[in-house]
Short mmCIF file of C-alpha atoms and ligand atoms in Angstrom, two decimals:
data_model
loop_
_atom_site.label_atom_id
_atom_site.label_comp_id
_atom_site.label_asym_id
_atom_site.label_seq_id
_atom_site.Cartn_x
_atom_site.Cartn_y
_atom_site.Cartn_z
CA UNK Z 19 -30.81 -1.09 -2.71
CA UNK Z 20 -27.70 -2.81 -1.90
CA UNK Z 21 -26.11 -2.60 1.55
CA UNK Z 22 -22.37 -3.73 0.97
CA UNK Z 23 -21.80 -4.43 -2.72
CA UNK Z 24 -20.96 -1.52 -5.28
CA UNK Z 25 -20.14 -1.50 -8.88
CA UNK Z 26 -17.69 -4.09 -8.37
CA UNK Z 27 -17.96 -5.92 -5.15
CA UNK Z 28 -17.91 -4.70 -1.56
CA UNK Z 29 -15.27 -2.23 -0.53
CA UNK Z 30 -14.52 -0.72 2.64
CA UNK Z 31 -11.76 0.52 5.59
CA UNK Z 32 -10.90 -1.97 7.82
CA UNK Z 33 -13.71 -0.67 10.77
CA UNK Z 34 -16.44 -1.09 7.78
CA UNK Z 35 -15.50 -4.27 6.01
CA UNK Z 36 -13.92 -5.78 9.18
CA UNK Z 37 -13.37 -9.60 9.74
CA UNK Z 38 -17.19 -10.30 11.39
CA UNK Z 39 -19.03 -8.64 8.14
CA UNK Z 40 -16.21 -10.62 5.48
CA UNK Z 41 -17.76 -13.58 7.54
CA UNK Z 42 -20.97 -13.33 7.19
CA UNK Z 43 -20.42 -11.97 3.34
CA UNK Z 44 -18.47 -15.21 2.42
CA UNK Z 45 -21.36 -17.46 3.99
CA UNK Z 46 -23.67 -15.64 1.79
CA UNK Z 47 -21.34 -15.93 -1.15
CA UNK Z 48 -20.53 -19.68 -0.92
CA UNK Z 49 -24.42 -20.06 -0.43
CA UNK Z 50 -25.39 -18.05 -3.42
CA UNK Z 51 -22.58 -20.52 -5.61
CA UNK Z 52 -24.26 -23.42 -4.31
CA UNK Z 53 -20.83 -24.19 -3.06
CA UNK Z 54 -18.53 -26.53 -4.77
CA UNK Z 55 -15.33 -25.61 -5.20
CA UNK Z 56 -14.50 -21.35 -4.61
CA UNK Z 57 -11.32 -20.05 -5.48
CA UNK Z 58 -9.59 -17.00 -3.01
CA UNK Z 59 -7.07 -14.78 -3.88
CA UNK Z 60 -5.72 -11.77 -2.25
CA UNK Z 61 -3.12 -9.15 -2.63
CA UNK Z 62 -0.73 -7.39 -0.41
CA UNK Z 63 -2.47 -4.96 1.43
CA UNK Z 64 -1.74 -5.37 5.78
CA UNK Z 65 -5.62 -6.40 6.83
CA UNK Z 66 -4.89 -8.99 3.84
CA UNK Z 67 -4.58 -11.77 5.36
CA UNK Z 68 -6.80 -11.14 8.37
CA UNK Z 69 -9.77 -10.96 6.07
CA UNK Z 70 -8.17 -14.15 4.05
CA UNK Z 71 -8.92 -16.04 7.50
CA UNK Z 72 -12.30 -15.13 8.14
CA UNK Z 73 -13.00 -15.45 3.77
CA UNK Z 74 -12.08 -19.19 4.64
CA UNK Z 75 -14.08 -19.72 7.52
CA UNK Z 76 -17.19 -18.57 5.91
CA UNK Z 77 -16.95 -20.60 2.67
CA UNK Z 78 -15.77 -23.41 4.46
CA UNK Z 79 -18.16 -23.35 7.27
CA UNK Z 80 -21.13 -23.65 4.91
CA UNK Z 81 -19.55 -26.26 2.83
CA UNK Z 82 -17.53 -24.52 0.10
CA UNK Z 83 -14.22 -26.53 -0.94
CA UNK Z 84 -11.99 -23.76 -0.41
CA UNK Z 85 -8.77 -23.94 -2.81
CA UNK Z 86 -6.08 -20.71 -1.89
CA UNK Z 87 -4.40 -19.04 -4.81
CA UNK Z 88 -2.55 -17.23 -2.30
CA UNK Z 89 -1.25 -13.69 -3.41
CA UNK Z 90 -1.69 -13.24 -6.96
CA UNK Z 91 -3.47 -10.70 -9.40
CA UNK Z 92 -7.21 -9.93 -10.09
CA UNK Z 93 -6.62 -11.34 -13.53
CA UNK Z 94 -4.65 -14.47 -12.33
CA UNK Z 95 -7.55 -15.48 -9.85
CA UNK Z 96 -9.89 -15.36 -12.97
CA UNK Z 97 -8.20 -16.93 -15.19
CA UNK Z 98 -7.96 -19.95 -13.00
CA UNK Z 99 -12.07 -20.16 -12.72
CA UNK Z 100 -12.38 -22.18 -15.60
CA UNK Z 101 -9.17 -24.02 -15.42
CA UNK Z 102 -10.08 -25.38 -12.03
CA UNK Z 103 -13.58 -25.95 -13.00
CA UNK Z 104 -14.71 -23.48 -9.81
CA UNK Z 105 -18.03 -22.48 -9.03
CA UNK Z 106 -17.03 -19.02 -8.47
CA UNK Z 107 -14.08 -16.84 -7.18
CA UNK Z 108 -13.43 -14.30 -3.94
CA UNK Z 109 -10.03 -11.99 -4.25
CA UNK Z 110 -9.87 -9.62 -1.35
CA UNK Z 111 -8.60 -6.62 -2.61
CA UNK Z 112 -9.40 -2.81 -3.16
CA UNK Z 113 -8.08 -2.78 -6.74
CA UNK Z 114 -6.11 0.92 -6.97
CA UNK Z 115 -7.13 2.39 -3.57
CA UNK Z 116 -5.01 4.18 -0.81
CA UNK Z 117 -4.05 1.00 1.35
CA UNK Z 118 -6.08 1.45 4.31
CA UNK Z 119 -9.47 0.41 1.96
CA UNK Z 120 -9.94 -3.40 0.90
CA UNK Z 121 -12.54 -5.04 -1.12
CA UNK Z 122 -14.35 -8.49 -1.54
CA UNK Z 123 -14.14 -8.54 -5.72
CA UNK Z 124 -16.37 -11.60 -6.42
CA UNK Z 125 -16.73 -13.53 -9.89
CA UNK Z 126 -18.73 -16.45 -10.55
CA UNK Z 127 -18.36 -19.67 -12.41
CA UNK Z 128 -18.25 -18.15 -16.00
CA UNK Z 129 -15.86 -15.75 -14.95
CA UNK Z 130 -18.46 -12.98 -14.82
CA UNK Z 131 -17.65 -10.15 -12.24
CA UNK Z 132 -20.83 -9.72 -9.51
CA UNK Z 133 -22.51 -6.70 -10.05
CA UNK Z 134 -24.80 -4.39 -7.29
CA UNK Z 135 -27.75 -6.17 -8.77
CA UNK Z 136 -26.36 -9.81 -8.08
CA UNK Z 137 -24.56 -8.58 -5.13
CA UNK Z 138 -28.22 -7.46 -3.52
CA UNK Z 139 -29.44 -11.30 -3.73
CA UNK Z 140 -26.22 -12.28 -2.13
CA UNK Z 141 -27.01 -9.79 0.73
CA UNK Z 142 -30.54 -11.28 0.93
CA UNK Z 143 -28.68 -14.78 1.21
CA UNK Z 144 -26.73 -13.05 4.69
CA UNK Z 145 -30.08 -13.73 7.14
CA UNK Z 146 -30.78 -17.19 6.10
CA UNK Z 147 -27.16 -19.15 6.39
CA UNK Z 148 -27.17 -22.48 7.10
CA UNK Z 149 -24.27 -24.23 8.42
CA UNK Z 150 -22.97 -27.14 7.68
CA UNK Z 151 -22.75 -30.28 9.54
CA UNK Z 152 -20.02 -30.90 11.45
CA UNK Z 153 -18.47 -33.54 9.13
CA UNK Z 154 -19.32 -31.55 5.65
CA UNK Z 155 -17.54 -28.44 6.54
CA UNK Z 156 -15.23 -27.65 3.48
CA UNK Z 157 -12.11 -28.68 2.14
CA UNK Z 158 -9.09 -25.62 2.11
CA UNK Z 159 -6.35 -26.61 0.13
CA UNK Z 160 -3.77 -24.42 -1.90
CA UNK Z 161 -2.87 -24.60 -5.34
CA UNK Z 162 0.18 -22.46 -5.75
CA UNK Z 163 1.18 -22.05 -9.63
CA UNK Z 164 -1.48 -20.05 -10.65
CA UNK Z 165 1.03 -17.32 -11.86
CA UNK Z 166 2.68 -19.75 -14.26
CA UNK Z 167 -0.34 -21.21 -15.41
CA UNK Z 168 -1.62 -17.87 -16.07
CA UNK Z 169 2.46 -17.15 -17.93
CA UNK Z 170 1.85 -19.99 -19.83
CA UNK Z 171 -1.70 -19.20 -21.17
CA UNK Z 172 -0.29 -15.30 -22.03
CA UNK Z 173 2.85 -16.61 -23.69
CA UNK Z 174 0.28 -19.05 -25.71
CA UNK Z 175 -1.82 -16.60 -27.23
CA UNK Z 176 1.39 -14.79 -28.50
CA UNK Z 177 2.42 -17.25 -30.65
CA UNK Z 178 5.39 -19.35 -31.03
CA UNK Z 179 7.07 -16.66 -33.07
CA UNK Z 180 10.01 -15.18 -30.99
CA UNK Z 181 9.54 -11.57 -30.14
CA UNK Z 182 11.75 -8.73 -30.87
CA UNK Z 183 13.83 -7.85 -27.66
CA UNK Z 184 12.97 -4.68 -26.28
CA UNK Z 185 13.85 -2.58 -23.42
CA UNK Z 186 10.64 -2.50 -21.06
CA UNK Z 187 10.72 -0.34 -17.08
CA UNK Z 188 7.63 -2.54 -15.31
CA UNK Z 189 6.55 -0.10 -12.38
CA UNK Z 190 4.38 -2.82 -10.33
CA UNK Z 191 3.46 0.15 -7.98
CA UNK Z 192 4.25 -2.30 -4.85
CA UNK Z 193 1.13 -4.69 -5.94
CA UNK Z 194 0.45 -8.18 -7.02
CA UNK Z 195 1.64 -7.00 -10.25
CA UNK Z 196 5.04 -8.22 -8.28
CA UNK Z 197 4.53 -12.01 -8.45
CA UNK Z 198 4.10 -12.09 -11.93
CA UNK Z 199 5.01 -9.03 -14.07
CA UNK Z 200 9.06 -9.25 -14.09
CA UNK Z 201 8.78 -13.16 -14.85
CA UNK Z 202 6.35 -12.59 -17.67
CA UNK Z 203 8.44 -9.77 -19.03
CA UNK Z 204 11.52 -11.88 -18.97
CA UNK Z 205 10.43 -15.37 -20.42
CA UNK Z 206 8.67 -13.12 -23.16
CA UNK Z 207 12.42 -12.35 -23.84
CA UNK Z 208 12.56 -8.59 -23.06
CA UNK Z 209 15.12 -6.32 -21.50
CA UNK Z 210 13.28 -5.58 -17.61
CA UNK Z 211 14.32 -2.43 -15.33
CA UNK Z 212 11.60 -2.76 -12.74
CA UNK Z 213 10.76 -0.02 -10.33
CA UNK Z 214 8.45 -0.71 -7.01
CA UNK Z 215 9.00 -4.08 -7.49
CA UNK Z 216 8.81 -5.68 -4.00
CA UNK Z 217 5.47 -6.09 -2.79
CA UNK Z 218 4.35 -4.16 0.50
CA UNK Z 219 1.06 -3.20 1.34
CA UNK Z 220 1.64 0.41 2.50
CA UNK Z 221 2.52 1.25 -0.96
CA UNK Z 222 5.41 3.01 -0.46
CA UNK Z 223 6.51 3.77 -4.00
CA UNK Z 224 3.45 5.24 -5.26
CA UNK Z 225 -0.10 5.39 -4.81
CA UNK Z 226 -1.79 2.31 -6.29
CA UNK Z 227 -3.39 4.28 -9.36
CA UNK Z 228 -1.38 4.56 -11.74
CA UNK Z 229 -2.37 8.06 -13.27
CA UNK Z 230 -0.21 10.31 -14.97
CA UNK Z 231 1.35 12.47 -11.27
CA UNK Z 232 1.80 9.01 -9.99
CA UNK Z 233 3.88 7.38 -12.29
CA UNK Z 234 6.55 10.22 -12.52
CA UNK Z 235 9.40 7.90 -11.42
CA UNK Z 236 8.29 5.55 -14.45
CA UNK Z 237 8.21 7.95 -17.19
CA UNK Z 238 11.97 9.43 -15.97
CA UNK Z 239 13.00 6.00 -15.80
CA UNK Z 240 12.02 5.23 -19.09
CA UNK Z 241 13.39 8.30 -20.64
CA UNK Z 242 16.61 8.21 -18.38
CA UNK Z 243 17.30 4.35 -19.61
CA UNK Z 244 16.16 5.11 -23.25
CA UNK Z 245 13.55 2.36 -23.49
CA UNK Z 246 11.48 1.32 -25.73
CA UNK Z 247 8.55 1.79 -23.06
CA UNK Z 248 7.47 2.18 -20.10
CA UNK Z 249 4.11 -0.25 -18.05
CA UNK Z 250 2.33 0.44 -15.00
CA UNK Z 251 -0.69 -1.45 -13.10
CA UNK Z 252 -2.92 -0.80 -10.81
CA UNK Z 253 -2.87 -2.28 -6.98
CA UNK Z 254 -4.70 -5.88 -8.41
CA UNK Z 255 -3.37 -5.73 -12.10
CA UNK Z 256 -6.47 -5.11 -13.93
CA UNK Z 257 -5.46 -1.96 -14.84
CA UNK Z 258 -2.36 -1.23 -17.08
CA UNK Z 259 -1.11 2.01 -18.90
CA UNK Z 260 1.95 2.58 -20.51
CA UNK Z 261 4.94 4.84 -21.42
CA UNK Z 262 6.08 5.48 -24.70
CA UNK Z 263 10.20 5.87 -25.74
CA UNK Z 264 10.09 9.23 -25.62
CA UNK Z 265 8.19 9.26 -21.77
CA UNK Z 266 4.52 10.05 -23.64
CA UNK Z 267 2.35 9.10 -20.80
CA UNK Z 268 -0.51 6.89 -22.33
CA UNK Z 269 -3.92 7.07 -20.53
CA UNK Z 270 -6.07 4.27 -20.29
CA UNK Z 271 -8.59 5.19 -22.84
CA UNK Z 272 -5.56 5.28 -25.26
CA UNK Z 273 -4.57 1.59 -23.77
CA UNK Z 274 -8.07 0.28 -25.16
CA UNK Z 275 -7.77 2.11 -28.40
CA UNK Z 276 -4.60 0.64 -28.62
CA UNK Z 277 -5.69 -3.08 -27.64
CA UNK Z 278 -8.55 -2.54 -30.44
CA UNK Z 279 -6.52 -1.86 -33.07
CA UNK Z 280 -3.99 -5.10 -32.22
CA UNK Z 281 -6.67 -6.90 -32.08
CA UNK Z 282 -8.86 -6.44 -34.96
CA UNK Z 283 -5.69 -5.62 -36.67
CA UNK Z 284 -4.60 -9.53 -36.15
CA UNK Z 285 -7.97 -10.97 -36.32
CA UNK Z 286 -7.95 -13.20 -39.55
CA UNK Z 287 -12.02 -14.53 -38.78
CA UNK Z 288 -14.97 -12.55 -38.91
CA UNK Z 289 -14.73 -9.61 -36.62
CA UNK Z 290 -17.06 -9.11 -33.72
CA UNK Z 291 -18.27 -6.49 -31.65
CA UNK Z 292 -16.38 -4.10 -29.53
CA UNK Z 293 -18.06 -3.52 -26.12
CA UNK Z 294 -17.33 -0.67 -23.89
CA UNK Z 295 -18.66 1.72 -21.61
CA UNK Z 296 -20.90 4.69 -22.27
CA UNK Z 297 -17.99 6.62 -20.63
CA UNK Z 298 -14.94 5.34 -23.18
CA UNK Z 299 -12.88 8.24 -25.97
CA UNK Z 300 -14.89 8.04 -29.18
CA UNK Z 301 -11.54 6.94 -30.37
CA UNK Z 302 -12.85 3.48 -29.75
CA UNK Z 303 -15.82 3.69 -31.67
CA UNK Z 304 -13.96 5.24 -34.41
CA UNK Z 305 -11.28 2.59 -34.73
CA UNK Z 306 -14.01 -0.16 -34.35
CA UNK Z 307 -15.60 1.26 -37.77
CA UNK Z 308 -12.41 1.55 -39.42
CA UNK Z 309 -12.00 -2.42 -39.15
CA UNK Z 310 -15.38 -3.34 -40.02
CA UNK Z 311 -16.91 -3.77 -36.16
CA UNK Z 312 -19.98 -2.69 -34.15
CA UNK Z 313 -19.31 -0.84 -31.23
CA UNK Z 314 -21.77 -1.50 -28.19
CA UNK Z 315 -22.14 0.52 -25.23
CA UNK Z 316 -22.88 -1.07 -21.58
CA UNK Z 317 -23.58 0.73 -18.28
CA UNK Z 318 -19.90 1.93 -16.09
CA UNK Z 319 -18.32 -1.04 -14.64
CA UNK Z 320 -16.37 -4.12 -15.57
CA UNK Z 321 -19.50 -6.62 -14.58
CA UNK Z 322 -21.43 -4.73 -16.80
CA UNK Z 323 -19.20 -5.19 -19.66
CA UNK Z 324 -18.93 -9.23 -18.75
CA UNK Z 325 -22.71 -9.48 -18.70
CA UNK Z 326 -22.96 -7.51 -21.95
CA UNK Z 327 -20.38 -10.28 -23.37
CA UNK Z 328 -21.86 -13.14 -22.40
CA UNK Z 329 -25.49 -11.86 -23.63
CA UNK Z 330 -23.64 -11.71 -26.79
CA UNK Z 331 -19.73 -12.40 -27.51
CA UNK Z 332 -17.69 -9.74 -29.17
CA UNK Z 333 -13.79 -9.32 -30.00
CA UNK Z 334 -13.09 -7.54 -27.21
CA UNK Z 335 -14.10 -5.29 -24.39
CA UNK Z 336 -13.25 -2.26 -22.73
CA UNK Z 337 -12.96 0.46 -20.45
CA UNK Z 338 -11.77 3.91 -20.28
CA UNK Z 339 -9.59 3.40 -16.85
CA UNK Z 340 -7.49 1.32 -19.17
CA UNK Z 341 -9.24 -2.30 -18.34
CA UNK Z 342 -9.27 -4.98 -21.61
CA UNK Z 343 -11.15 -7.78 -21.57
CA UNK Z 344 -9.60 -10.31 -24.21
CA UNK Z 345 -11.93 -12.92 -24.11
CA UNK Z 346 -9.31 -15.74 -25.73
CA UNK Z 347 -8.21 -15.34 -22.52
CA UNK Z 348 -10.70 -14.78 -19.65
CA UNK Z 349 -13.25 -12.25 -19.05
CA UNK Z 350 -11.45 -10.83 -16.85
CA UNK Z 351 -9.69 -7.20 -17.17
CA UNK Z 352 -6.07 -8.41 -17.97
CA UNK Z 353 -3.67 -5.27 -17.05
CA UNK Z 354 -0.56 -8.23 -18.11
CA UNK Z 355 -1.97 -9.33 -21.05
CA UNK Z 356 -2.60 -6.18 -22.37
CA UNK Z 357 0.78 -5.17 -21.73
CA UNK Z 358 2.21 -8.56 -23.26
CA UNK Z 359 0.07 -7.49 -26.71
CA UNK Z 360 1.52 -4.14 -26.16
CA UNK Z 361 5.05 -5.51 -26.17
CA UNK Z 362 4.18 -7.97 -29.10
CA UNK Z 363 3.04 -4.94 -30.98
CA UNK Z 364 6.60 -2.92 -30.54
CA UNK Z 365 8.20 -6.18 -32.72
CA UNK Z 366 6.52 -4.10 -35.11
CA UNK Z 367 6.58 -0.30 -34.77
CA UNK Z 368 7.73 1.69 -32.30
CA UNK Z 369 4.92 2.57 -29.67
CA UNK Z 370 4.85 6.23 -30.85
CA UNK Z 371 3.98 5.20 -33.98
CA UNK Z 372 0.93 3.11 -33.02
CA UNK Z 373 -0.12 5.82 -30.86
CA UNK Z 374 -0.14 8.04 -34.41
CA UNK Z 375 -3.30 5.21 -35.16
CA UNK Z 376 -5.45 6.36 -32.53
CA UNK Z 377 -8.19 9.93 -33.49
CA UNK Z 378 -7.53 12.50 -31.14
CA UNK Z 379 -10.33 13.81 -29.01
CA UNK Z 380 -10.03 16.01 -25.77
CA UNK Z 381 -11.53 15.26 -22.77
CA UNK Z 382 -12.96 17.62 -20.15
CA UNK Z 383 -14.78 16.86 -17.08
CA UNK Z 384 -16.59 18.45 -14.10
CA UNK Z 385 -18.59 17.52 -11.12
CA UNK Z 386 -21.75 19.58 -9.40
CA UNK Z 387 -22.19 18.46 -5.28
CA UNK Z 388 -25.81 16.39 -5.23
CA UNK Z 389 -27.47 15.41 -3.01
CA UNK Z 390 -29.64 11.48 -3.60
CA UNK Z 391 -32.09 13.95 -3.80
CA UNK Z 392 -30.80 16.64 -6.11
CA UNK Z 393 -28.94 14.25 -8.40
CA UNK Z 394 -32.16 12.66 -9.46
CA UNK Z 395 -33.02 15.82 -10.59
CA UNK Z 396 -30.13 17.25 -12.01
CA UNK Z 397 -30.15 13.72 -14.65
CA UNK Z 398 -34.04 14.63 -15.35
CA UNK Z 399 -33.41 18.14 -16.35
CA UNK Z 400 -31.02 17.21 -18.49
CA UNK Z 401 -32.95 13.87 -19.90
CA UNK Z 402 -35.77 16.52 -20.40
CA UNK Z 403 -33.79 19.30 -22.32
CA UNK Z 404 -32.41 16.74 -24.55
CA UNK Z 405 -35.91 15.16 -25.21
CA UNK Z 406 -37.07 18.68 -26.40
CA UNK Z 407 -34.49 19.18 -28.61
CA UNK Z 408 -34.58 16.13 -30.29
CA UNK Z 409 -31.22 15.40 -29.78
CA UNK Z 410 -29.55 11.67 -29.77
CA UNK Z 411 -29.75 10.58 -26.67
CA UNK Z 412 -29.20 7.49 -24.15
CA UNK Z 413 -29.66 6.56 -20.83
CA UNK Z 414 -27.47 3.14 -20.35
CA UNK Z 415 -26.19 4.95 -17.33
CA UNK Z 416 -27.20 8.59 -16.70
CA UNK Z 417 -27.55 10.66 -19.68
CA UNK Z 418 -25.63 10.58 -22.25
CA UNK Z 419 -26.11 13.00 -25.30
CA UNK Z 420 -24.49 12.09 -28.73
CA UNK Z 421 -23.37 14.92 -31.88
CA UNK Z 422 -21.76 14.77 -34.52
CA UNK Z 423 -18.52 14.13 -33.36
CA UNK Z 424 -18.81 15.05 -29.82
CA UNK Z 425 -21.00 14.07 -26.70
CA UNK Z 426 -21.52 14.42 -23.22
CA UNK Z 427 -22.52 12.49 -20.35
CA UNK Z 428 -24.11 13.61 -17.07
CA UNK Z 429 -24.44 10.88 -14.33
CA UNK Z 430 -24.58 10.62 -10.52
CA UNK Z 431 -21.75 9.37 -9.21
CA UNK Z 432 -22.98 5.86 -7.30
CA UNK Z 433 -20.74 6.21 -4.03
CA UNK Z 434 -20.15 10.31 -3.81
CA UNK Z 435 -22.33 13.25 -3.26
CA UNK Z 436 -21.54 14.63 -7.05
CA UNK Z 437 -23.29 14.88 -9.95
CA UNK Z 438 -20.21 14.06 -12.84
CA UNK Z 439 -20.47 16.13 -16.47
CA UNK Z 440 -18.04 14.60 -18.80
CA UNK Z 441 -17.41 16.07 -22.81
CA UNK Z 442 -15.09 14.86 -25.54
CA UNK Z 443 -15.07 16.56 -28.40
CA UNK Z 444 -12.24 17.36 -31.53
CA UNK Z 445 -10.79 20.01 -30.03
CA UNK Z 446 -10.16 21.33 -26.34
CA UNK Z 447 -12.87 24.09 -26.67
CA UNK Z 448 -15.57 22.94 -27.68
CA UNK Z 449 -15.50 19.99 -24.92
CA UNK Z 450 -14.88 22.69 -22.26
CA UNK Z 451 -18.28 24.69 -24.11
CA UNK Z 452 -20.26 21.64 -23.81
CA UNK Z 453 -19.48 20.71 -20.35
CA UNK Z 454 -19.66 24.33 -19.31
CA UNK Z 455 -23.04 24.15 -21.24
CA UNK Z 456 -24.99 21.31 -19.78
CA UNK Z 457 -23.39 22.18 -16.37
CA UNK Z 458 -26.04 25.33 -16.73
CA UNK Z 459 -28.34 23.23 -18.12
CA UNK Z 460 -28.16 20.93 -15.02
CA UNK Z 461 -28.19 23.33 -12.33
CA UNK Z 462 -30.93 25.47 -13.67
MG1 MG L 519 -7.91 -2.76 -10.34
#
């Protein structure tokens, strides 16, 4: 079992993650790259740049040639892995959550995010540092155009063709989405209201997710100003949703359905796969057949979905929080590259419109409180009912239970005391039947 790293790299409030532990976790790090040359990024939040210091010291202390991106995005860091030929990448941030929490989100060298498995070998590596000699102590030096580089890599993939000029309200939710959203925005031509626009680390605008309650001001903006839509990321940028000209909120399932279909609906080579989590709208899935593609399913969690890429490339990957991997790019979860795609695809058709594209399914969920002990049974019970029904089953990450055109998933949450049930189905009924149904099944 791992110690400090989660899903997606080590997250804690400032008395768990504090400057001693980042130490000793960026020793371990740098060791398990072999050193080289590590990038390190952070974003705004206040114990930002207290954990940037001791992030330095470690990498540098056992060798690492540290190069500082300063304050950018999640996706910027990543995208500069392979441009600067790094061994691997640290950004310090905690992604979409309230700004007391931070985070150590660590990638390596192929831009593959470090999962709980590879995180427990780093965590081995924390006993056995060995520092290095007093004249091979790394390099720190800053590079400090990653944001245009990244720009300039976005505004590549669109084409040379000029866009149509739109009317756009960014909400960068007082994150790194800051530094590089409005700029984007503009030398992609549009028409930019921003809202939250100045970075500040207490997130004083709104909280850093951007769900539906917390992106109010956005969607009255955007119907207020008569846009032509609204976009809002996450506290790191790897998470975008949108707003459509009538002040639609669109959830971030809805942002990867949409990403699939501009993708496959632009790719003129053989399609690949379409790789998402066993959690994502069926919506996917169905839009992947549509256009000729195999849809594969990975475990919950963005490292997941780079692992499952690299095993095996695809056209693009996914998940339901609204994270696209678009691998011309990075492998990264772009939030601004989805939302550049997004704004390429309104040249076309009004957002609305391409929303009209996407099957409609209804989503219910539900939790049950678990204990470790309980939870382990609650997923057997239901692995065992649907082994003596014969129904379509998998267990890529908890249970998951497939119909005709419905399914349901029951898995323990992997930080929380809870047990989460979660049903999609064609209309809001039967989803709320089948949760309510294997919410028996699980308890009893
Ligand atoms: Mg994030």
């Amino acid at each position: 079992m791992s110690k400090f790293f989660g899903t997606n790299g080590v997250r804690g409030k400032f008395n768990e993650l504090d400057p001693e532990l980042t130490l000793k976790l960026a020793q371990a790090i740098g060791t398990y790259f072999k050193c080289g040359k590590i990038l390190l990024a952070r974003d705004c939040r206040l114990t930002g740049p207290v954990l940037h210091a001791s992030v330095i010291a470690g990498l540098a202390s056992v060798g690492c040639e540290v190069i500082d991106l300063g304050i950018v995005s999640a996706p910027t860091a990543e995208f500069m892995i392979e441009k600067l030929k790094a061994n691997g990448c640290i950004i310090i941030t905690a992604s979409h959550n309230p700004p007391e929490w931070n985070a150590l989100k660590v990638v390596d060298g192929a831009g593959i995010a470090i999962s709980k498995e590879r995180g427990e070998e780093i965590e081995k590596l924390m006993d056995k540092i060995k520092l290095a000699e007093w004249n091979k102590v790394g390099k720190i030096s800053k590079y400090e155009l990653a944001v245009q580089d990244h720009i300039d890599a976005i505004k590549k993939q669109l084409g040379s063709k000029p866009l149509t000029k739109k009317k756009i309200v960014l909400d960068c939710g007082n994150g790194t989405a800051c530094g590089i959203a409005p700029k984007l925005f503009n030398e992609l031509g549009m028409e930019i209201l921003t809202i939250n626009s100045h970075m500040d680390g207490r997130f004083p605008g709104r909280p850093s997710e951007p769900t539906q309650v917390n992106v109010k001001e956005l969607i009255t903006a955007v119907k207020v100003s008569n846009a032509d839509a609204g976009i809002a990321w996450d506290g790191d940028g790897d998470r975008v949703i949108f707003v459509d000209e009538f002040g639609n909120y669109v959830i971030g399932d809805k942002v990867f359905a949409l990403s699939i279909i501009w993708k496959l609906y632009n790719t003129k080579e053989k399609i690949g796969d379409v790789i998402t989590t066993v959690a994502t709208s069926k919506a996917a899935e169905d839009i992947a057949k549509k256009y000729g593609a195999k849809t594969r399913f990975t475990a919950i969690g963005a490292p997941y979905l780079c692992e499952e890429f690299v095993k095996k490339p695809g056209s693009i990957a996914g998940e339901e929080v609204g994270g696209v991997i678009w691998p011309e790019l990075s492998l990264a979860k772009d939030g601004f590259f989805t939302a550049a795609k997004m704004v390429e695809a309104l040249s076309q058709k009004p957002l609305s419109e391409w929303l009209k594209q996407i099957p409609v399914y209804y989503n219910v969920k539900t939790k049950i409180d678990a204990s470790e002990k309980t939870k382990k049974e609650i997923v057997a019970r239901v692995l065992n009912h649907a082994k003596k029904n014969k129904l379509k089953f998998n267990q890529i990450d908890g249970v998951r239970i497939d119909f005709e055109d419905s399914w349901v998933i029951v898995r323990a949450s992997g930080t929380e005391n809870y047990v989460r049930i979660f049903a999609e189905a064609k209309s809001e009924k039967k989803a709320k039947d089948l949760v309510e149904e294997y919410k028996r099944i699980a308890v009893n």
